[in-house]
Short mmCIF file of N, CA, C and O in Angstrom, two decimals:
data_model
loop_
_atom_site.label_atom_id
_atom_site.label_comp_id
_atom_site.label_asym_id
_atom_site.label_seq_id
_atom_site.Cartn_x
_atom_site.Cartn_y
_atom_site.Cartn_z
N MET A 1 0.97 -5.67 130.73
CA MET A 1 0.31 -4.24 130.70
C MET A 1 0.21 -3.72 132.08
O MET A 1 0.37 -2.80 132.35
N ARG A 2 0.05 -4.81 132.92
CA ARG A 2 -0.41 -4.37 134.28
C ARG A 2 0.86 -3.89 134.91
O ARG A 2 0.88 -2.75 135.78
N GLU A 3 2.23 -4.41 134.74
CA GLU A 3 3.38 -3.96 135.16
C GLU A 3 3.61 -2.45 134.55
O GLU A 3 4.28 -1.73 135.09
N ASN A 4 3.37 -2.09 133.27
CA ASN A 4 3.44 -0.93 132.38
C ASN A 4 2.84 0.16 133.14
O ASN A 4 3.26 1.40 133.40
N LEU A 5 1.61 -0.35 133.33
CA LEU A 5 0.59 0.72 134.33
C LEU A 5 1.09 1.13 135.73
O LEU A 5 0.88 2.39 136.03
N ALA A 6 1.81 0.07 136.65
CA ALA A 6 2.27 0.16 137.57
C ALA A 6 3.08 1.34 137.64
O ALA A 6 3.67 2.19 138.27
N ASP A 7 4.31 1.09 136.71
CA ASP A 7 5.37 1.93 136.64
C ASP A 7 5.12 3.29 136.24
O ASP A 7 5.81 4.20 136.48
N ALA A 8 4.05 3.43 135.05
CA ALA A 8 3.71 4.71 134.75
C ALA A 8 3.30 5.46 136.12
O ALA A 8 3.39 6.69 136.26
N ALA A 9 2.35 4.92 136.78
CA ALA A 9 1.88 5.35 138.06
C ALA A 9 2.95 5.68 138.99
O ALA A 9 3.03 6.86 139.45
N ARG A 10 3.79 5.07 139.15
CA ARG A 10 4.90 5.59 140.13
C ARG A 10 5.59 6.70 139.32
O ARG A 10 6.27 7.59 140.20
N ALA A 11 6.11 6.73 138.00
CA ALA A 11 6.81 7.95 137.62
C ALA A 11 5.78 9.04 137.75
O ALA A 11 6.15 10.36 137.69
N LEU A 12 4.49 9.09 137.88
CA LEU A 12 3.35 10.09 138.15
C LEU A 12 3.37 10.64 139.42
O LEU A 12 2.62 11.30 139.75
N GLY A 13 4.18 9.52 140.60
CA GLY A 13 3.87 10.01 141.76
C GLY A 13 2.70 9.29 142.45
O GLY A 13 2.23 10.02 143.63
N GLU A 14 1.81 8.45 141.48
CA GLU A 14 0.51 7.62 141.99
C GLU A 14 0.60 6.50 142.57
O GLU A 14 1.89 5.96 142.71
N ALA A 15 -0.27 6.28 143.48
CA ALA A 15 0.11 4.76 144.22
C ALA A 15 -0.18 3.52 143.54
O ALA A 15 -0.58 3.38 142.18
N VAL A 16 0.73 2.81 143.90
CA VAL A 16 0.98 1.42 143.16
C VAL A 16 0.68 0.47 144.60
O VAL A 16 0.93 0.46 145.48
N ARG A 17 -0.59 -0.46 144.23
CA ARG A 17 -0.88 -1.17 145.65
C ARG A 17 -0.49 -2.84 145.09
O ARG A 17 -0.98 -3.11 143.89
N ASP A 18 -0.05 -3.77 146.22
CA ASP A 18 0.36 -5.13 145.85
C ASP A 18 -0.89 -5.73 146.25
O ASP A 18 -1.52 -5.49 147.06
N VAL A 19 -1.58 -6.52 145.39
CA VAL A 19 -2.54 -7.38 145.49
C VAL A 19 -2.09 -8.89 145.49
O VAL A 19 -1.84 -9.46 144.26
N ARG A 20 -1.75 -9.67 146.60
CA ARG A 20 -1.32 -11.01 146.20
C ARG A 20 -0.13 -11.33 145.18
O ARG A 20 -0.13 -12.00 144.61
N GLY A 21 0.87 -10.42 145.42
CA GLY A 21 2.14 -10.29 144.60
C GLY A 21 1.87 -9.64 143.33
O GLY A 21 2.93 -9.67 142.35
N TYR A 22 0.65 -9.10 142.76
CA TYR A 22 0.64 -8.30 141.98
C TYR A 22 0.34 -6.74 142.08
O TYR A 22 -0.49 -6.50 143.00
N GLU A 23 1.21 -6.19 141.12
CA GLU A 23 0.90 -4.36 141.51
C GLU A 23 0.15 -3.78 140.55
O GLU A 23 -0.14 -4.27 139.37
N TYR A 24 -1.06 -3.10 141.33
CA TYR A 24 -1.93 -2.52 140.46
C TYR A 24 -1.96 -0.89 140.30
O TYR A 24 -1.52 -0.44 141.78
N ALA A 25 -1.96 -0.06 139.70
CA ALA A 25 -1.81 1.28 139.51
C ALA A 25 -3.26 1.75 140.20
O ALA A 25 -4.19 1.46 139.72
N VAL A 26 -3.08 2.66 140.86
CA VAL A 26 -4.32 3.26 141.59
C VAL A 26 -4.13 4.84 141.54
O VAL A 26 -3.27 5.28 142.06
N ILE A 27 -5.07 5.20 140.50
CA ILE A 27 -4.54 6.83 140.46
C ILE A 27 -6.09 7.58 140.69
O ILE A 27 -7.36 7.21 140.18
N HIS A 28 -5.91 8.49 141.59
CA HIS A 28 -7.11 9.07 142.28
C HIS A 28 -8.05 8.20 142.73
O HIS A 28 -9.28 8.16 142.23
N GLU A 29 -7.78 7.22 143.52
CA GLU A 29 -8.55 6.28 143.99
C GLU A 29 -9.35 5.33 142.78
O GLU A 29 -10.31 4.64 143.31
N CYS A 30 -8.85 5.27 141.72
CA CYS A 30 -9.13 4.16 140.32
C CYS A 30 -8.24 3.36 140.22
O CYS A 30 -7.16 3.70 139.78
N ALA A 31 -8.52 2.05 140.84
CA ALA A 31 -7.64 0.90 140.24
C ALA A 31 -7.57 0.47 138.88
O ALA A 31 -8.64 0.25 138.50
N LEU A 32 -6.71 0.64 138.31
CA LEU A 32 -6.74 0.27 136.87
C LEU A 32 -6.58 -1.27 136.63
O LEU A 32 -5.43 -1.84 137.16
N PHE A 33 -7.45 -1.94 136.15
CA PHE A 33 -7.36 -3.38 135.95
C PHE A 33 -7.45 -3.76 134.48
O PHE A 33 -8.36 -3.78 134.03
N PRO A 34 -6.18 -4.11 134.01
CA PRO A 34 -5.93 -4.74 132.50
C PRO A 34 -6.64 -6.00 132.60
O PRO A 34 -6.31 -6.87 133.29
N PHE A 35 -6.96 -6.06 131.33
CA PHE A 35 -7.69 -7.73 131.45
C PHE A 35 -7.55 -8.03 129.78
O PHE A 35 -8.36 -7.39 129.01
N LYS A 36 -6.79 -9.11 129.05
CA LYS A 36 -6.58 -9.29 127.90
C LYS A 36 -7.54 -10.36 127.99
O LYS A 36 -7.57 -11.71 128.38
N TYR A 37 -8.92 -10.18 126.68
CA TYR A 37 -9.82 -11.12 126.94
C TYR A 37 -10.10 -11.93 125.39
O TYR A 37 -10.66 -12.98 125.36
N ALA A 38 -9.18 -11.50 124.79
CA ALA A 38 -8.93 -12.63 123.23
C ALA A 38 -7.85 -12.54 122.79
O ALA A 38 -6.92 -11.19 122.95
N ASP A 39 -7.07 -13.26 121.97
CA ASP A 39 -5.60 -13.36 121.31
C ASP A 39 -5.92 -12.60 119.96
O ASP A 39 -5.03 -12.49 119.30
N ARG A 40 -7.23 -12.55 119.62
CA ARG A 40 -7.77 -12.02 117.94
C ARG A 40 -8.56 -10.84 118.48
O ARG A 40 -9.53 -10.96 119.03
N PRO A 41 -8.90 -10.28 117.04
CA PRO A 41 -10.13 -9.14 117.30
C PRO A 41 -11.17 -9.96 117.29
O PRO A 41 -11.68 -10.84 116.70
N ARG A 42 -12.03 -9.26 118.63
CA ARG A 42 -13.51 -9.79 119.16
C ARG A 42 -14.06 -8.52 119.60
O ARG A 42 -13.50 -7.70 120.47
N PRO A 43 -15.43 -8.65 119.41
CA PRO A 43 -16.30 -7.41 120.21
C PRO A 43 -15.95 -7.72 121.44
O PRO A 43 -16.13 -8.61 122.30
N LEU A 44 -16.25 -6.59 122.21
CA LEU A 44 -16.02 -5.92 123.71
C LEU A 44 -17.09 -7.20 124.59
O LEU A 44 -17.30 -7.72 125.39
N ALA A 45 -18.42 -7.05 123.60
CA ALA A 45 -19.61 -7.58 124.20
C ALA A 45 -19.36 -9.43 124.43
O ALA A 45 -19.86 -10.02 125.15
N ARG A 46 -18.38 -9.93 123.78
CA ARG A 46 -18.01 -11.18 123.69
C ARG A 46 -17.00 -11.62 124.57
O ARG A 46 -16.75 -12.56 125.03
N ALA A 47 -16.40 -10.50 125.66
CA ALA A 47 -15.44 -10.78 126.51
C ALA A 47 -16.21 -11.72 127.85
O ALA A 47 -17.32 -11.28 128.25
N ARG A 48 -15.21 -12.63 128.31
CA ARG A 48 -15.92 -13.63 129.09
C ARG A 48 -14.61 -13.66 130.27
O ARG A 48 -13.51 -13.67 129.74
N LEU A 49 -14.94 -13.76 131.60
CA LEU A 49 -13.88 -14.22 132.34
C LEU A 49 -13.65 -15.75 132.37
O LEU A 49 -14.66 -16.50 132.46
N GLY A 50 -12.29 -16.13 132.16
CA GLY A 50 -12.28 -17.64 131.77
C GLY A 50 -12.49 -18.34 133.04
O GLY A 50 -12.63 -17.91 134.07
N THR A 51 -12.80 -19.57 132.75
CA THR A 51 -13.00 -20.78 134.02
C THR A 51 -12.08 -20.86 134.95
O THR A 51 -12.25 -21.05 136.07
N GLY A 52 -10.73 -20.79 134.34
CA GLY A 52 -9.33 -20.80 135.25
C GLY A 52 -8.92 -19.48 135.73
O GLY A 52 -7.93 -19.60 136.55
N ALA A 53 -9.73 -18.42 135.88
CA ALA A 53 -9.35 -17.22 136.42
C ALA A 53 -9.26 -17.38 137.77
O ALA A 53 -10.29 -17.91 138.44
N SER A 54 -8.18 -16.63 138.29
CA SER A 54 -7.61 -16.72 139.62
C SER A 54 -8.96 -16.24 140.51
O SER A 54 -9.76 -15.27 140.15
N PRO A 55 -8.99 -16.56 141.78
CA PRO A 55 -10.04 -15.99 142.82
C PRO A 55 -9.66 -14.61 143.16
O PRO A 55 -10.52 -13.87 143.37
N THR A 56 -8.20 -14.07 143.02
CA THR A 56 -8.13 -12.81 143.18
C THR A 56 -8.90 -11.88 142.13
O THR A 56 -9.32 -10.67 142.50
N ARG A 57 -8.64 -12.27 140.81
CA ARG A 57 -9.54 -11.61 139.73
C ARG A 57 -10.87 -11.42 140.15
O ARG A 57 -11.37 -10.15 139.87
N ARG A 58 -11.42 -12.47 140.17
CA ARG A 58 -12.69 -12.35 140.85
C ARG A 58 -13.24 -11.60 141.75
O ARG A 58 -14.33 -10.79 141.63
N ARG A 59 -12.24 -11.50 143.05
CA ARG A 59 -12.58 -10.82 144.05
C ARG A 59 -12.53 -9.20 143.57
O ARG A 59 -13.24 -8.34 144.29
N LEU A 60 -11.56 -8.71 142.91
CA LEU A 60 -11.25 -7.31 142.30
C LEU A 60 -12.69 -7.04 141.72
O LEU A 60 -12.95 -5.82 141.98
N LEU A 61 -12.86 -8.04 140.64
CA LEU A 61 -14.06 -7.40 140.04
C LEU A 61 -15.40 -7.34 140.42
O LEU A 61 -16.34 -6.32 140.42
N LEU A 62 -15.48 -8.30 141.72
CA LEU A 62 -16.95 -8.38 142.45
C LEU A 62 -16.61 -7.36 143.41
O LEU A 62 -17.62 -6.81 144.06
N GLY A 63 -15.53 -7.19 144.23
CA GLY A 63 -15.17 -6.40 145.51
C GLY A 63 -15.27 -4.68 145.09
O GLY A 63 -15.76 -3.80 146.09
N HIS A 64 -14.75 -4.38 144.13
CA HIS A 64 -14.29 -3.01 143.86
C HIS A 64 -14.94 -2.59 142.36
O HIS A 64 -14.83 -1.19 141.91
N GLY A 65 -15.82 -3.44 141.52
CA GLY A 65 -16.40 -3.23 140.51
C GLY A 65 -17.76 -2.72 140.85
O GLY A 65 -18.23 -2.63 141.90
N PRO A 66 -18.50 -2.15 139.65
CA PRO A 66 -19.61 -1.80 139.89
C PRO A 66 -20.99 -2.86 140.61
O PRO A 66 -20.63 -4.15 140.15
N GLN A 67 -21.49 -2.32 141.60
CA GLN A 67 -22.43 -3.56 142.18
C GLN A 67 -23.69 -3.83 141.45
O GLN A 67 -24.26 -2.74 140.66
N PRO A 68 -24.44 -4.79 141.72
CA PRO A 68 -25.82 -4.66 140.95
C PRO A 68 -26.77 -3.90 141.74
O PRO A 68 -26.57 -3.27 142.73
N ASP A 69 -28.05 -3.52 141.15
CA ASP A 69 -28.64 -2.77 141.91
C ASP A 69 -29.03 -3.42 143.18
O ASP A 69 -28.80 -4.19 143.56
N ASP A 70 -29.26 -2.34 143.98
CA ASP A 70 -29.56 -2.72 145.52
C ASP A 70 -30.58 -3.16 145.74
O ASP A 70 -31.73 -3.32 144.92
N GLY A 71 -30.52 -4.18 146.57
CA GLY A 71 -31.73 -5.24 147.02
C GLY A 71 -32.87 -4.37 147.50
O GLY A 71 -32.87 -3.04 147.73
N LEU A 72 -34.03 -4.99 148.39
CA LEU A 72 -35.12 -4.32 148.52
C LEU A 72 -34.59 -3.76 150.15
O LEU A 72 -35.20 -3.10 150.83
N PHE A 73 -33.66 -4.29 150.87
CA PHE A 73 -33.15 -4.13 152.25
C PHE A 73 -31.59 -4.01 152.21
O PHE A 73 -31.13 -4.82 151.32
N PRO A 74 -31.12 -3.39 153.20
CA PRO A 74 -29.57 -3.75 153.46
C PRO A 74 -29.25 -4.83 154.12
O PRO A 74 -30.28 -5.74 154.89
N LEU A 75 -28.29 -5.31 153.91
CA LEU A 75 -27.74 -6.68 154.24
C LEU A 75 -27.09 -6.35 155.61
O LEU A 75 -25.98 -5.74 155.85
N GLY A 76 -27.71 -6.86 156.58
CA GLY A 76 -27.19 -6.66 158.38
C GLY A 76 -25.86 -7.69 158.50
O GLY A 76 -25.70 -8.78 157.69
N ASP A 77 -25.28 -7.28 159.34
CA ASP A 77 -23.94 -8.09 159.62
C ASP A 77 -24.04 -9.50 160.01
O ASP A 77 -23.40 -10.27 159.65
N ASP A 78 -25.62 -9.94 160.39
CA ASP A 78 -25.72 -11.10 161.04
C ASP A 78 -26.07 -11.95 159.88
O ASP A 78 -26.24 -13.42 160.08
N LEU A 79 -26.13 -11.42 158.69
CA LEU A 79 -26.58 -12.27 157.39
C LEU A 79 -25.31 -12.14 156.35
O LEU A 79 -25.59 -13.12 155.04
N LYS A 80 -24.40 -11.74 156.59
CA LYS A 80 -23.29 -11.63 155.80
C LYS A 80 -22.58 -13.09 155.95
O LYS A 80 -22.20 -13.43 157.17
N THR A 81 -22.20 -13.60 154.86
CA THR A 81 -21.93 -14.96 154.79
C THR A 81 -20.25 -14.97 154.60
O THR A 81 -19.57 -13.67 154.19
N GLU A 82 -19.41 -16.20 154.72
CA GLU A 82 -17.97 -16.19 154.62
C GLU A 82 -17.64 -15.55 152.93
O GLU A 82 -17.13 -14.92 152.80
N ARG A 83 -18.47 -16.25 151.97
CA ARG A 83 -18.35 -15.85 150.84
C ARG A 83 -18.33 -14.09 150.50
O ARG A 83 -17.51 -13.63 149.93
N TYR A 84 -19.27 -13.77 150.78
CA TYR A 84 -19.53 -12.09 151.01
C TYR A 84 -18.08 -11.40 151.64
O TYR A 84 -17.74 -10.71 151.18
N GLU A 85 -17.60 -11.99 152.75
CA GLU A 85 -16.42 -11.18 153.21
C GLU A 85 -15.45 -11.51 152.54
O GLU A 85 -14.58 -10.73 152.35
N GLU A 86 -15.12 -12.67 151.99
CA GLU A 86 -13.91 -13.02 150.81
C GLU A 86 -13.90 -12.04 149.81
O GLU A 86 -13.05 -11.55 149.39
N LEU A 87 -15.37 -11.79 149.07
CA LEU A 87 -15.34 -10.50 148.27
C LEU A 87 -14.70 -8.99 148.59
O LEU A 87 -14.16 -8.63 147.72
N HIS A 88 -14.78 -8.80 149.80
CA HIS A 88 -14.33 -7.57 150.18
C HIS A 88 -12.91 -7.57 150.83
O HIS A 88 -12.60 -6.58 151.37
N GLU A 89 -12.14 -8.52 150.96
CA GLU A 89 -10.77 -8.74 151.35
C GLU A 89 -9.87 -8.02 150.66
O GLU A 89 -8.97 -7.28 151.41
N THR A 90 -10.32 -7.58 149.41
CA THR A 90 -9.39 -6.89 148.58
C THR A 90 -9.50 -5.19 148.99
O THR A 90 -8.43 -4.53 148.78
N PHE A 91 -10.56 -4.86 149.78
CA PHE A 91 -10.54 -3.75 150.22
C PHE A 91 -9.44 -3.18 151.00
O PHE A 91 -8.95 -2.04 150.74
N GLU A 92 -8.97 -3.79 151.58
CA GLU A 92 -7.61 -3.66 152.44
C GLU A 92 -6.39 -3.38 151.39
O GLU A 92 -5.50 -2.65 152.00
N ALA A 93 -6.14 -4.44 150.64
CA ALA A 93 -5.09 -4.26 149.85
C ALA A 93 -5.27 -3.11 148.83
O ALA A 93 -4.02 -2.43 148.67
N LEU A 94 -6.24 -2.94 148.34
CA LEU A 94 -6.52 -1.64 147.09
C LEU A 94 -6.68 -0.26 148.14
O LEU A 94 -6.77 0.81 147.64
N GLY A 95 -7.48 -0.64 149.03
CA GLY A 95 -8.31 0.72 149.81
C GLY A 95 -9.56 0.71 149.50
O GLY A 95 -9.97 0.38 148.50
N ALA A 96 -10.67 0.76 150.48
CA ALA A 96 -11.75 0.55 150.65
C ALA A 96 -12.50 1.42 149.33
O ALA A 96 -13.60 1.11 148.97
N ALA A 97 -12.00 2.65 149.12
CA ALA A 97 -12.81 3.63 148.24
C ALA A 97 -12.23 3.38 146.92
O ALA A 97 -12.77 3.93 145.97
N ALA A 98 -11.09 2.64 146.72
CA ALA A 98 -10.99 2.23 145.13
C ALA A 98 -12.02 1.59 144.41
O ALA A 98 -12.53 0.75 145.00
N LYS A 99 -12.18 2.53 143.25
CA LYS A 99 -12.99 2.13 142.19
C LYS A 99 -12.14 1.13 141.14
O LYS A 99 -10.92 1.91 140.80
N LEU A 100 -12.89 0.02 140.75
CA LEU A 100 -12.12 -0.54 139.66
C LEU A 100 -12.42 0.00 138.38
O LEU A 100 -13.62 0.14 137.91
N VAL A 101 -11.33 0.53 137.59
CA VAL A 101 -11.22 0.79 136.18
C VAL A 101 -10.99 -0.13 135.03
O VAL A 101 -9.86 -0.19 135.38
N CYS A 102 -11.76 -0.66 134.21
CA CYS A 102 -11.47 -2.15 133.74
C CYS A 102 -10.80 -1.39 132.26
O CYS A 102 -11.29 -0.43 131.66
N LEU A 103 -9.51 -2.03 131.63
CA LEU A 103 -9.23 -1.74 130.60
C LEU A 103 -9.14 -3.29 129.89
O LEU A 103 -8.12 -3.77 129.89
N PHE A 104 -9.89 -3.43 129.17
CA PHE A 104 -10.17 -4.73 128.36
C PHE A 104 -9.43 -4.58 127.02
O PHE A 104 -9.85 -3.60 126.22
N PHE A 105 -8.79 -5.65 126.29
CA PHE A 105 -7.98 -5.50 125.11
C PHE A 105 -7.72 -6.83 124.64
O PHE A 105 -8.08 -7.82 125.05
N THR A 106 -7.73 -7.02 123.75
CA THR A 106 -7.40 -7.94 122.66
C THR A 106 -6.04 -7.65 122.08
O THR A 106 -5.75 -6.57 121.34
N ALA A 107 -5.21 -8.95 121.98
CA ALA A 107 -3.72 -8.86 121.52
C ALA A 107 -3.42 -9.85 121.35
O ALA A 107 -3.70 -11.32 121.76
N ASN A 108 -2.06 -9.95 120.31
CA ASN A 108 -1.15 -11.24 120.36
C ASN A 108 0.24 -10.64 120.19
O ASN A 108 0.36 -9.49 119.56
N ALA A 109 0.98 -11.44 120.14
CA ALA A 109 2.42 -11.48 119.70
C ALA A 109 2.75 -10.88 118.29
O ALA A 109 3.56 -9.75 118.17
N GLU A 110 2.13 -11.12 117.49
CA GLU A 110 2.43 -10.75 116.02
C GLU A 110 1.83 -9.29 115.73
O GLU A 110 2.70 -8.76 114.89
N ASP A 111 0.58 -8.98 116.29
CA ASP A 111 0.02 -7.85 115.78
C ASP A 111 -0.03 -6.72 116.89
O ASP A 111 -0.57 -5.78 116.79
N GLY A 112 0.44 -7.04 118.14
CA GLY A 112 0.13 -6.24 119.21
C GLY A 112 -1.20 -6.09 119.71
O GLY A 112 -2.17 -7.11 119.35
N ILE A 113 -1.73 -5.01 120.29
CA ILE A 113 -3.04 -4.64 120.63
C ILE A 113 -4.11 -4.25 119.39
O ILE A 113 -3.38 -3.69 118.67
N HIS A 114 -4.77 -4.96 119.17
CA HIS A 114 -5.94 -5.09 118.19
C HIS A 114 -7.00 -3.83 118.89
O HIS A 114 -7.14 -3.04 117.92
N ALA A 115 -7.36 -3.68 120.00
CA ALA A 115 -8.59 -2.93 120.28
C ALA A 115 -8.40 -2.88 121.84
O ALA A 115 -7.56 -4.05 122.48
N ILE A 116 -8.37 -1.80 122.61
CA ILE A 116 -8.45 -1.46 123.81
C ILE A 116 -9.87 -0.70 124.44
O ILE A 116 -10.12 0.27 123.66
N HIS A 117 -10.66 -0.98 125.33
CA HIS A 117 -11.83 -0.25 125.93
C HIS A 117 -11.27 -0.24 127.31
O HIS A 117 -10.87 -0.98 128.10
N TRP A 118 -11.83 0.85 127.78
CA TRP A 118 -12.19 1.22 129.07
C TRP A 118 -13.65 1.47 129.67
O TRP A 118 -14.32 1.92 128.85
N GLY A 119 -13.77 1.25 130.93
CA GLY A 119 -14.94 1.58 131.61
C GLY A 119 -15.45 0.85 132.84
O GLY A 119 -14.56 0.43 133.65
N ASP A 120 -16.47 0.90 133.24
CA ASP A 120 -17.18 0.08 134.46
C ASP A 120 -17.79 -1.30 133.92
O ASP A 120 -18.97 -1.02 133.42
N ALA A 121 -16.81 -2.16 134.19
CA ALA A 121 -17.87 -3.67 133.74
C ALA A 121 -18.22 -4.18 135.23
O ALA A 121 -17.34 -4.44 136.20
N ARG A 122 -19.35 -4.90 135.32
CA ARG A 122 -19.80 -5.53 136.38
C ARG A 122 -19.53 -7.34 135.86
O ARG A 122 -20.13 -7.48 135.01
N LEU A 123 -18.90 -7.68 136.93
CA LEU A 123 -18.83 -9.27 136.41
C LEU A 123 -20.23 -10.05 136.96
O LEU A 123 -20.73 -9.65 137.88
N GLU A 124 -20.74 -10.71 135.91
CA GLU A 124 -21.96 -11.54 135.90
C GLU A 124 -21.66 -12.90 136.42
O GLU A 124 -20.67 -13.31 136.36
N PRO A 125 -22.79 -13.60 136.97
CA PRO A 125 -22.66 -15.26 137.57
C PRO A 125 -22.11 -15.82 136.25
O PRO A 125 -21.51 -16.71 136.62
N ASP A 126 -22.62 -15.61 135.15
CA ASP A 126 -22.22 -16.55 133.80
C ASP A 126 -20.66 -16.13 133.29
O ASP A 126 -20.50 -16.57 132.16
N ARG A 127 -20.10 -15.45 134.17
CA ARG A 127 -18.73 -14.82 133.84
C ARG A 127 -18.63 -13.91 132.76
O ARG A 127 -17.57 -13.74 132.11
N THR A 128 -19.76 -13.25 131.97
CA THR A 128 -19.86 -12.43 131.05
C THR A 128 -19.86 -11.01 131.92
O THR A 128 -19.64 -11.04 133.13
N PHE A 129 -19.76 -9.91 131.28
CA PHE A 129 -19.69 -8.39 131.76
C PHE A 129 -21.04 -7.63 131.43
O PHE A 129 -20.93 -7.58 130.26
N THR A 130 -21.23 -6.95 132.25
CA THR A 130 -22.19 -5.50 131.92
C THR A 130 -21.83 -4.57 132.14
O THR A 130 -20.83 -4.39 133.17
N TRP A 131 -21.65 -3.65 130.95
CA TRP A 131 -20.97 -2.61 130.96
C TRP A 131 -21.89 -1.49 131.38
O TRP A 131 -22.81 -1.07 130.56
N LEU A 132 -21.57 -0.51 132.44
CA LEU A 132 -22.29 0.44 132.74
C LEU A 132 -21.80 1.88 131.69
O LEU A 132 -22.48 2.67 131.56
N HIS A 133 -20.74 1.68 131.71
CA HIS A 133 -19.93 2.91 130.56
C HIS A 133 -18.70 2.05 129.84
O HIS A 133 -18.18 1.22 130.76
N SER A 134 -18.72 2.46 128.74
CA SER A 134 -17.32 1.93 128.02
C SER A 134 -16.99 2.43 126.93
O SER A 134 -17.83 3.52 126.39
N GLU A 135 -15.82 2.94 126.48
CA GLU A 135 -15.41 3.54 125.31
C GLU A 135 -14.20 3.05 124.62
O GLU A 135 -13.12 2.61 125.73
N GLN A 136 -14.24 3.03 123.57
CA GLN A 136 -12.94 2.36 122.78
C GLN A 136 -11.71 3.41 122.71
O GLN A 136 -11.99 4.56 122.64
N LEU A 137 -10.64 3.12 122.95
CA LEU A 137 -9.57 3.87 123.09
C LEU A 137 -8.79 3.90 121.66
O LEU A 137 -8.83 2.52 121.08
N PRO A 138 -8.09 4.85 121.07
CA PRO A 138 -7.33 4.55 119.92
C PRO A 138 -6.19 3.75 120.31
O PRO A 138 -5.51 3.88 121.30
N VAL A 139 -5.71 2.94 119.11
CA VAL A 139 -4.64 2.24 119.24
C VAL A 139 -3.54 2.71 118.25
O VAL A 139 -3.95 2.82 117.06
N ALA A 140 -2.23 2.87 118.61
CA ALA A 140 -1.28 3.00 117.83
C ALA A 140 -1.06 2.10 116.61
O ALA A 140 -0.94 1.15 117.16
N PRO A 141 -0.68 2.31 115.65
CA PRO A 141 -0.29 1.60 114.66
C PRO A 141 1.10 0.80 115.08
O PRO A 141 1.88 1.49 115.69
N PRO A 142 1.16 -0.52 114.78
CA PRO A 142 2.10 -1.31 115.37
C PRO A 142 3.46 -0.52 114.56
O PRO A 142 3.57 -0.40 113.24
N ARG A 143 4.82 -0.54 115.11
CA ARG A 143 6.01 -0.63 114.87
C ARG A 143 6.49 -1.28 113.75
O ARG A 143 6.36 -2.52 113.97
N PRO A 144 7.10 -0.77 112.84
CA PRO A 144 7.62 -2.00 111.92
C PRO A 144 9.02 -2.37 112.64
O PRO A 144 9.77 -1.80 113.25
N ALA A 145 9.21 -3.43 112.35
CA ALA A 145 10.47 -4.26 112.87
C ALA A 145 11.65 -4.03 112.31
O ALA A 145 11.95 -3.43 111.34
#
């Protein structure tokens, strides 16, 4: 799906950015982040980032996704850790202003896409997601073989 979104963005004259060898469509400063969270129909609330998920995926979600509510005070440069800096490495690849728009879906080879949702998802420490906004998109019926 990621490749299809990148091809569609090119066809529309929009940006495609390379992040560690993977291309992501960036349309009006919104980076489209497709994520298959299950092989069978499953509620969006049950989506989790797998334990084997790449560090790049984590960085994209944490660096460009919605941020937790601000703390009591801003974080000064002298308090930023190496981990904090790693989370923001993707800014250079996608562009600092890029906002991540999540496209979460369930699909398998036999049935195609069961459900697809888009919105703003924040990755939580337990690998679940908090959705600030989500909307289910209609899915076209599978084509007969």
